[in-house]
Coordinates of C-alpha atoms and ligand atoms in Angstrom, one line a residue:
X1 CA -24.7 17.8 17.6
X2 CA -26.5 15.9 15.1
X3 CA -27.1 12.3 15.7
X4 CA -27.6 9.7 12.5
X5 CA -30.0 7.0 12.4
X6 CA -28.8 3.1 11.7
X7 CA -30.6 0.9 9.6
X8 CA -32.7 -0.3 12.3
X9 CA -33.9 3.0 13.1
X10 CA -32.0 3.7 16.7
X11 CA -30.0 6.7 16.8
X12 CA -26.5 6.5 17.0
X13 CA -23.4 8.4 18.4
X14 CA -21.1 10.0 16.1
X15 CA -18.5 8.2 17.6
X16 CA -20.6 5.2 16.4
X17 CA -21.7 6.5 13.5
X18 CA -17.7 6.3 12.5
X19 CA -17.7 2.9 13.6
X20 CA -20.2 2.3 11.1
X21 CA -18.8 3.6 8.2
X22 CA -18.3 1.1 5.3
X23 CA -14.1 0.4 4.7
X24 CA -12.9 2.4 2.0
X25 CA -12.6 -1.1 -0.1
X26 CA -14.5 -4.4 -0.2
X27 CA -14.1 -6.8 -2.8
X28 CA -15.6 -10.2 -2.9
X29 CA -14.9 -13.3 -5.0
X30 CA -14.0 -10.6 -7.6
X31 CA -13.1 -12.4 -11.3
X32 CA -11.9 -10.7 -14.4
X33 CA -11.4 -12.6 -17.4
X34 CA -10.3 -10.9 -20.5
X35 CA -11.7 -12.8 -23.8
X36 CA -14.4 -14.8 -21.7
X37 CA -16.8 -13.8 -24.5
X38 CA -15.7 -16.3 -26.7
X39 CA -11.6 -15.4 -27.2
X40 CA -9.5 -18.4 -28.3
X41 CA -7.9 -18.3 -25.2
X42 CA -9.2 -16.5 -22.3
X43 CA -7.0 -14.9 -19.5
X44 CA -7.5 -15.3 -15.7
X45 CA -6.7 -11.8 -14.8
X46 CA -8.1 -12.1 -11.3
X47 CA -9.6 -15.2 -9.6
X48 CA -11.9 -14.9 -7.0
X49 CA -9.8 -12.3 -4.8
X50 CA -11.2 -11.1 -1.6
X51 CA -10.0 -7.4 0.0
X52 CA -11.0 -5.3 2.4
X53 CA -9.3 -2.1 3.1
X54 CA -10.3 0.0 6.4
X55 CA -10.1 3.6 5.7
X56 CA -7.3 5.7 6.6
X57 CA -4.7 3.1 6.0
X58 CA -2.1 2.7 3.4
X59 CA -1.8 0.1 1.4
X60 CA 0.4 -2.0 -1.1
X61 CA -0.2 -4.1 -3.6
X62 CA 2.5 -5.9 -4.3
X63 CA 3.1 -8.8 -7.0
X64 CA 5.5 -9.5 -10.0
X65 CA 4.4 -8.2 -13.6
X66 CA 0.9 -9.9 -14.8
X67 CA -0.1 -10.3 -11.4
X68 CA -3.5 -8.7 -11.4
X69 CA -2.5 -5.1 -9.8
X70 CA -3.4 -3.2 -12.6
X71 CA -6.8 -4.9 -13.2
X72 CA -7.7 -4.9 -9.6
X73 CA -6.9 -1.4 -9.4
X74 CA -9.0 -0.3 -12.7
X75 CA -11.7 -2.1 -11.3
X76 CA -11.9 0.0 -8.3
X77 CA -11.3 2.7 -10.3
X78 CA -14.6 1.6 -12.0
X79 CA -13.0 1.6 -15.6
X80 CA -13.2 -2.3 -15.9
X81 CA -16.3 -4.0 -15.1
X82 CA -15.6 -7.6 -13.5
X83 CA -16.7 -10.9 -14.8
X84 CA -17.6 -12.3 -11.4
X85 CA -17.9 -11.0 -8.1
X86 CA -18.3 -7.5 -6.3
X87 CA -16.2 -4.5 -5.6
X88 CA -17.4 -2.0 -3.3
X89 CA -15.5 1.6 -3.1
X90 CA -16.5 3.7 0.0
X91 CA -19.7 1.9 0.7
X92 CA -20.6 1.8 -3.1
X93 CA -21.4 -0.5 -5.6
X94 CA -18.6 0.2 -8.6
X95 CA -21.1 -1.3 -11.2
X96 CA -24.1 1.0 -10.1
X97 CA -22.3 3.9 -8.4
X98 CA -19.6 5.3 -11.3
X99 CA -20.3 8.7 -10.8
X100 CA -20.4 8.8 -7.2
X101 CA -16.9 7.1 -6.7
X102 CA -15.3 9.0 -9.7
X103 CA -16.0 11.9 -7.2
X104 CA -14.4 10.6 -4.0
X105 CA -11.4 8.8 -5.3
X106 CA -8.3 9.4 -7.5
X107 CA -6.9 7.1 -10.4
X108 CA -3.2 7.5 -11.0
X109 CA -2.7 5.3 -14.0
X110 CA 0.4 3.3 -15.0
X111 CA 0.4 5.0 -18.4
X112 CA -0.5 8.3 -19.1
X113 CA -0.5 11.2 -21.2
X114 CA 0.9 14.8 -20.4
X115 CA 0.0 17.8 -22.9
X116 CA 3.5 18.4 -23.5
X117 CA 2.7 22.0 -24.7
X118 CA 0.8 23.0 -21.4
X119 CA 3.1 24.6 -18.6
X120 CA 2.0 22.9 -15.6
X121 CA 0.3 25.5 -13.8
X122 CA -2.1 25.6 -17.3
X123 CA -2.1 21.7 -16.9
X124 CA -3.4 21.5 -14.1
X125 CA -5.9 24.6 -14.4
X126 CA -6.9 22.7 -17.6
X127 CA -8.0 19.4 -15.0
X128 CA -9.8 21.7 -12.2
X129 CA -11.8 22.9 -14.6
X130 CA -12.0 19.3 -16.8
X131 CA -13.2 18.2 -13.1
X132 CA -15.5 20.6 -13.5
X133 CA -14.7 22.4 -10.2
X134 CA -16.6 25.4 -8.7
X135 CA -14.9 28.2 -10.7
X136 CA -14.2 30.3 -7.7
X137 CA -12.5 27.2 -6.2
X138 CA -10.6 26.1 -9.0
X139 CA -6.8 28.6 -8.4
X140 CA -6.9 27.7 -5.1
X141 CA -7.5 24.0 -5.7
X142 CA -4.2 24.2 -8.1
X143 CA -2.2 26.4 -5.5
X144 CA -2.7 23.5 -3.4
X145 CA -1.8 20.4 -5.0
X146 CA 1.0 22.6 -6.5
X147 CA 2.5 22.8 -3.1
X148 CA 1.4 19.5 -1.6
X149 CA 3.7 18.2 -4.6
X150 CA 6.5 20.5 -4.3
X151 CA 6.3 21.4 -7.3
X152 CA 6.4 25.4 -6.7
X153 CA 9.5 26.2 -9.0
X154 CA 8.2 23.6 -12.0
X155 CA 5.2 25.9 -12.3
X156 CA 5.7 27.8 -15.5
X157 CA 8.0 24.4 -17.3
X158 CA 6.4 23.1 -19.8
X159 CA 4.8 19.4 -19.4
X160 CA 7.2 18.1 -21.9
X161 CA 10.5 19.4 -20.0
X162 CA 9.9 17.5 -17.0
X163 CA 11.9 14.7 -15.8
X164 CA 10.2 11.4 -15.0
X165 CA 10.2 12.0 -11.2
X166 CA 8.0 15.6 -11.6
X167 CA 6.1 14.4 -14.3
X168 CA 4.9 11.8 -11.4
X169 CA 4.1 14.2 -9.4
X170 CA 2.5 16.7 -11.5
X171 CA 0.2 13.4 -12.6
X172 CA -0.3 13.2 -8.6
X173 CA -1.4 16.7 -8.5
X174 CA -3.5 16.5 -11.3
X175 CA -5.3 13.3 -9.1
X176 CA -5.5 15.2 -6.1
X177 CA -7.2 18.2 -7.3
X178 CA -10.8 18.0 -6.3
X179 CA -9.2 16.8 -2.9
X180 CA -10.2 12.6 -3.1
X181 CA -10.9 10.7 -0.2
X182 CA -9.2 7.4 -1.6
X183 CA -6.4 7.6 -3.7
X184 CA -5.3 4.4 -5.8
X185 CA -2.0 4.8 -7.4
X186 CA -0.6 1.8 -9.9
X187 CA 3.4 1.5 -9.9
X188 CA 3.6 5.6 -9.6
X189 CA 7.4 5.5 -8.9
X190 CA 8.4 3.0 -11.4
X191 CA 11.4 4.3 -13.6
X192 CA 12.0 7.0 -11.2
X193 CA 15.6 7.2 -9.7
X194 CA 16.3 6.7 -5.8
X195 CA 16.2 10.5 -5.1
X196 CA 13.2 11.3 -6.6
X197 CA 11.5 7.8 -5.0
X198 CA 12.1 8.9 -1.7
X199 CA 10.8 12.9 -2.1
X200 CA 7.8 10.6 -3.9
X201 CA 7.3 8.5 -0.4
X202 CA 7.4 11.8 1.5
X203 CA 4.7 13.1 -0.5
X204 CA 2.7 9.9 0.3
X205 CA 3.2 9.8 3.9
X206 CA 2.0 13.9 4.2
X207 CA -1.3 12.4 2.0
X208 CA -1.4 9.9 4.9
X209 CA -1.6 12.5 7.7
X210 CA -3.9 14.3 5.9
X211 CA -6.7 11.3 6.3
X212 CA -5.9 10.0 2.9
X213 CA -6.6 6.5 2.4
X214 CA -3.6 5.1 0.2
X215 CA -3.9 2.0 -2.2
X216 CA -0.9 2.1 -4.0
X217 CA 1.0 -0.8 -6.3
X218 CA 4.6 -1.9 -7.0
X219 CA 6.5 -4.7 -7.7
X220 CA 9.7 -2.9 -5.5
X221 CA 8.9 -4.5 -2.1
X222 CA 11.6 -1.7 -0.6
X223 CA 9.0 1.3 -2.3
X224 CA 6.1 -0.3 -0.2
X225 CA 8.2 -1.4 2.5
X226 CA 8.6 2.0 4.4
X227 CA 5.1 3.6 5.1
X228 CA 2.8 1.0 4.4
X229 CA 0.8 -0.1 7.3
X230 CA -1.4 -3.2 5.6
X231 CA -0.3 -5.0 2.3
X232 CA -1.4 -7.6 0.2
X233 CA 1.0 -10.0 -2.1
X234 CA -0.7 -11.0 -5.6
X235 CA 0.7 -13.7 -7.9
X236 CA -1.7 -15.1 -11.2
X237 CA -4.6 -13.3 -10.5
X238 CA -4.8 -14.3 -6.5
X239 CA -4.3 -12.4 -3.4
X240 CA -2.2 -14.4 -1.4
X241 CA -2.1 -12.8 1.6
X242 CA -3.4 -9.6 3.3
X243 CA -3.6 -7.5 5.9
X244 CA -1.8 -5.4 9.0
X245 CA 2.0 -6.9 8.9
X246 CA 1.3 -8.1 11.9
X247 CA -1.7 -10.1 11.4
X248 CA 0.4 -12.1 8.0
X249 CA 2.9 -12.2 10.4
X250 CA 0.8 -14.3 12.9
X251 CA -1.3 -16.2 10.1
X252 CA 2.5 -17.4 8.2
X253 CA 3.4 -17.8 11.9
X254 CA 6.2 -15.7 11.8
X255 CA 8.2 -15.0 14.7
X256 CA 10.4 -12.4 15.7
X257 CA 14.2 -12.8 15.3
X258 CA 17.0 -12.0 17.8
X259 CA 20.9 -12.1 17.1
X260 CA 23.4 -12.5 20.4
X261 CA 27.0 -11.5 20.2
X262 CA 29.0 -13.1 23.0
X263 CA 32.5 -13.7 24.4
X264 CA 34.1 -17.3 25.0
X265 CA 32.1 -20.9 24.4
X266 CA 28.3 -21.0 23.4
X267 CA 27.3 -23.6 25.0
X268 CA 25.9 -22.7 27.9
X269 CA 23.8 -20.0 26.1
X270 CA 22.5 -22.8 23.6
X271 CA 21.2 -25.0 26.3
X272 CA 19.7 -22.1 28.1
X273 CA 17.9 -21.3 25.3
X274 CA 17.0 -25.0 24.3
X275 CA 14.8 -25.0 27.5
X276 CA 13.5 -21.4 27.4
X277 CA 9.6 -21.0 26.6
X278 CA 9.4 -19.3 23.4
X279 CA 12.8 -19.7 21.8
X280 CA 12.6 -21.7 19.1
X281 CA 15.0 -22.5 15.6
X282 CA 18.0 -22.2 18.3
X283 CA 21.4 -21.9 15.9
X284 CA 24.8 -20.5 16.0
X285 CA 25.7 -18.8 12.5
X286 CA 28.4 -16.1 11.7
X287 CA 29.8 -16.1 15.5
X288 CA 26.0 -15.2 16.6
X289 CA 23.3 -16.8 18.7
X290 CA 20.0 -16.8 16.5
X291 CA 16.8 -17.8 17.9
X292 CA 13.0 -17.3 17.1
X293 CA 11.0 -15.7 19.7
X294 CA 7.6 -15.3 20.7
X295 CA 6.6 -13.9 23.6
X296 CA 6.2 -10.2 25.0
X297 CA 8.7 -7.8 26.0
X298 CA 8.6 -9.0 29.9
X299 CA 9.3 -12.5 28.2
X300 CA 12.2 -10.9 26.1
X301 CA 13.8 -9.4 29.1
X302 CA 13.7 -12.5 31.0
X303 CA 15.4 -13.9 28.3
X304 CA 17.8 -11.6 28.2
X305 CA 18.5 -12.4 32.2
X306 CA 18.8 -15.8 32.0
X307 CA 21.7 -15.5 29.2
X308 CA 23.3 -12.8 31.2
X309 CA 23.0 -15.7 33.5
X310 CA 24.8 -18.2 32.1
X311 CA 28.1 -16.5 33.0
X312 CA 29.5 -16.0 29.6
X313 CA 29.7 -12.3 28.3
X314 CA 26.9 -10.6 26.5
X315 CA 28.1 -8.4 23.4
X316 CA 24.6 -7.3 21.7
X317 CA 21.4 -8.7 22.0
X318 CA 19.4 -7.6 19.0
X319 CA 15.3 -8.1 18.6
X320 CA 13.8 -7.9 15.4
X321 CA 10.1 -7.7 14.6
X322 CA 9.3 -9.6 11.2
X323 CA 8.7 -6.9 8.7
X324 CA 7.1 -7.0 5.2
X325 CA 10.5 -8.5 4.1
X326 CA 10.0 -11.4 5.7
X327 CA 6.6 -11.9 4.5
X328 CA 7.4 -11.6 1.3
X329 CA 10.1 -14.2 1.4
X330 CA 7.6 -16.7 3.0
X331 CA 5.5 -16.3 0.2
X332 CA 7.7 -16.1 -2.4
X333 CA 9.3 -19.5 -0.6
X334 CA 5.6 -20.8 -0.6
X335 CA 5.7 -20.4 -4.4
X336 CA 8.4 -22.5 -5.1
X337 CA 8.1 -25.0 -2.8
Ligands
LIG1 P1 2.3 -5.1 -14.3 O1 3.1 -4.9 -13.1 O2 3.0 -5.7 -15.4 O3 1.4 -3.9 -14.7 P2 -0.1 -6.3 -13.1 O4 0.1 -7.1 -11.9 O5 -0.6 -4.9 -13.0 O6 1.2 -6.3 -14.0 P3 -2.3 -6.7 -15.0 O7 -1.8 -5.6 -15.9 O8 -3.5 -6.6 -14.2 O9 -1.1 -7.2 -14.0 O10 -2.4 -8.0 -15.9 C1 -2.9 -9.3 -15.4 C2 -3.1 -10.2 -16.6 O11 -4.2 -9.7 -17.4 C3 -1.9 -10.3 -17.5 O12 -1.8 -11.6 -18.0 C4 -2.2 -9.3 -18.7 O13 -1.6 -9.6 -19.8 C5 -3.7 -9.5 -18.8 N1 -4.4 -8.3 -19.2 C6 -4.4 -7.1 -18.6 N2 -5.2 -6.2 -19.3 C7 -5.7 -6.9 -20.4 C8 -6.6 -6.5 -21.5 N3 -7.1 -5.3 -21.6 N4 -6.8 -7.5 -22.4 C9 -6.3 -8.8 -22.2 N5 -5.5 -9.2 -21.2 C10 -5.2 -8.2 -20.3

């Protein structure tokens, strides 16, 4: 097997050599302001937001309208050049490397255009060879983004007949025809109804299997919510927060939430869990014990014993790991605060 050489010349493993490989996205200090050549009033688009983005993951950008999403994500789509700062795309410069990333990543736009006229088999024939795709490649390239999408029985409709949830993913196919390594997708299920949302999600999480790395926007925490596995939360042009849900959970020092459901007086189980290492924010709401916890599961079982313990009956003992929800709410109670 091969063996690569790092920039100080010693020869590395391909195990290694993965290791080294640059994160699908790196953006530094990265600034966009619209009408900074002299507009009357200039907009902050983005200010000075930081990313990085290992390859392989999925990930949401989430934010209210104006946020930035858009702009971030045309930037790393190289169709927006920034006023400050960097953004690297798979180890490339998107100022000096256009071509190069236009060939390793698909753009899903907000806004698009179908050719109502084409049937989407001729659609997306039309982009394969647009994409300028080896010709003997090209059907085969449509046969499979046409099955990767579902969209098998859509074939010979016209672009114009299709509802909004297959005109989604036909727009997917057409992004995923010369087979991208990153994939950024702004808002792609917004205005679709819940059914065709979650065949859309599916279609994400098989792209995930496949290696994909995902960057993919929405304002709809619960679109995000279900198979992303790192996020970041924009507001004004600034990236809030980022990261695996785990590490936002530990920086906004989150804790895990458990619910018990009991039989008689709480008392005993309130002072047991008043002195208990890890237990904290100790209340009784809705008939329920609720307490924080931090600690590991041995911790969560000993917990668990020392209620049991206390000699009154044990209903339900429910642990719940913060989740992007709870994030979310932090920030959002961040803002207002
Ligand atoms: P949405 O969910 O509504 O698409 P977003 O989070 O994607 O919002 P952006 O579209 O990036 O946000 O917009 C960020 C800010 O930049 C907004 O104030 C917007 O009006 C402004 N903006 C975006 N594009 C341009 C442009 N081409 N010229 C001037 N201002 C722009």
């Amino acid at each position: 097997m091969m063996e690569s050489e790092s920039a100080s010349g010693a020869s590395l493993s391909p195990a290694e050599d993965i290791l080294q490989e640059p994160p699908a996205i790196e953006v530094e200090g990265l600034t966009k302001i619209y009408g900074a050549d002299g507009g009357d009033s200039p907009i902050h688009a983005l200010r000075a937001v930081e990313l990085r983005v290992p390859r392989g993951e999925v990930f949401g950008l989430i934010g209210p309208n104006g946020a930035g999403k858009s702009t971030l994500m045309r930037i790393l789509a190289t169709l927006e050049i920034p006023t400050f700062g960097r953004a690297r795309v798979l180890g490339e410069d998107t100022w000096t490397s256009r071509l190069r990333i236009c060939r390793q990543i698909g753009f899903m736009p907000e806004l698009f255009y179908l050719y109502q006229e084409l049937r989407v088999e001729e659609y997306l024939a039309f982009f394969a060879s647009a994409y300028d795709l080896p010709p003997a490649g090209r059907a085969k390239a449509v046969e499979d983004v046409i099955e990767l999408t579902d969209l098998g029985v859509r074939r010979d409709s016209f672009c114009g007949s299709l509802s909004k949830g297959m005109r989604q993913r036909l727009l997917l196919a057409k992004t995923l025809l010369h087979d991208p390594e990153l994939l950024i997708l702004d808002e792609p299920t917004s205005g679709m109804d819940p059914q065709a949302r979650i065949e859309f999600r599916n279609i994400i999480r098989t792209l995930s299997k496949l290696g994909k790395t995902i960057l993919i926007s929405s304002h709809i925490l619960s679109d995000l919510s279900a198979f992303c596995s790192s996020v970041g939360i924009m507001e004004q042009g600034r990236m809030r927060v980022s990261g695996t849900v785990e590490e936002i959970s530990r920086a906004l020092a989150l804790v895990d939430q458990v619910q018990v459901g009991f039989l008689g007086p709480p008392g005993p189980l309130l002072d047991a869990l008043e002195e208990f290492e890890g237990a904290s924010a100790v209340e009784l709401r809705d008939g329920c014990v609720r307490f924080g916890f931090e600690g590991s599961e041995e911790g969560l079982a000993r917990c668990l014993k020392t209620l049991v313990g206390c000699g009154i009956p044990i209903t339900r003992f429910e642990h719940r790991r913060s989740d992007l929800e709870d994030i979310f709410v932090r920030v959002g109670a961040d803002q207002v605060s």
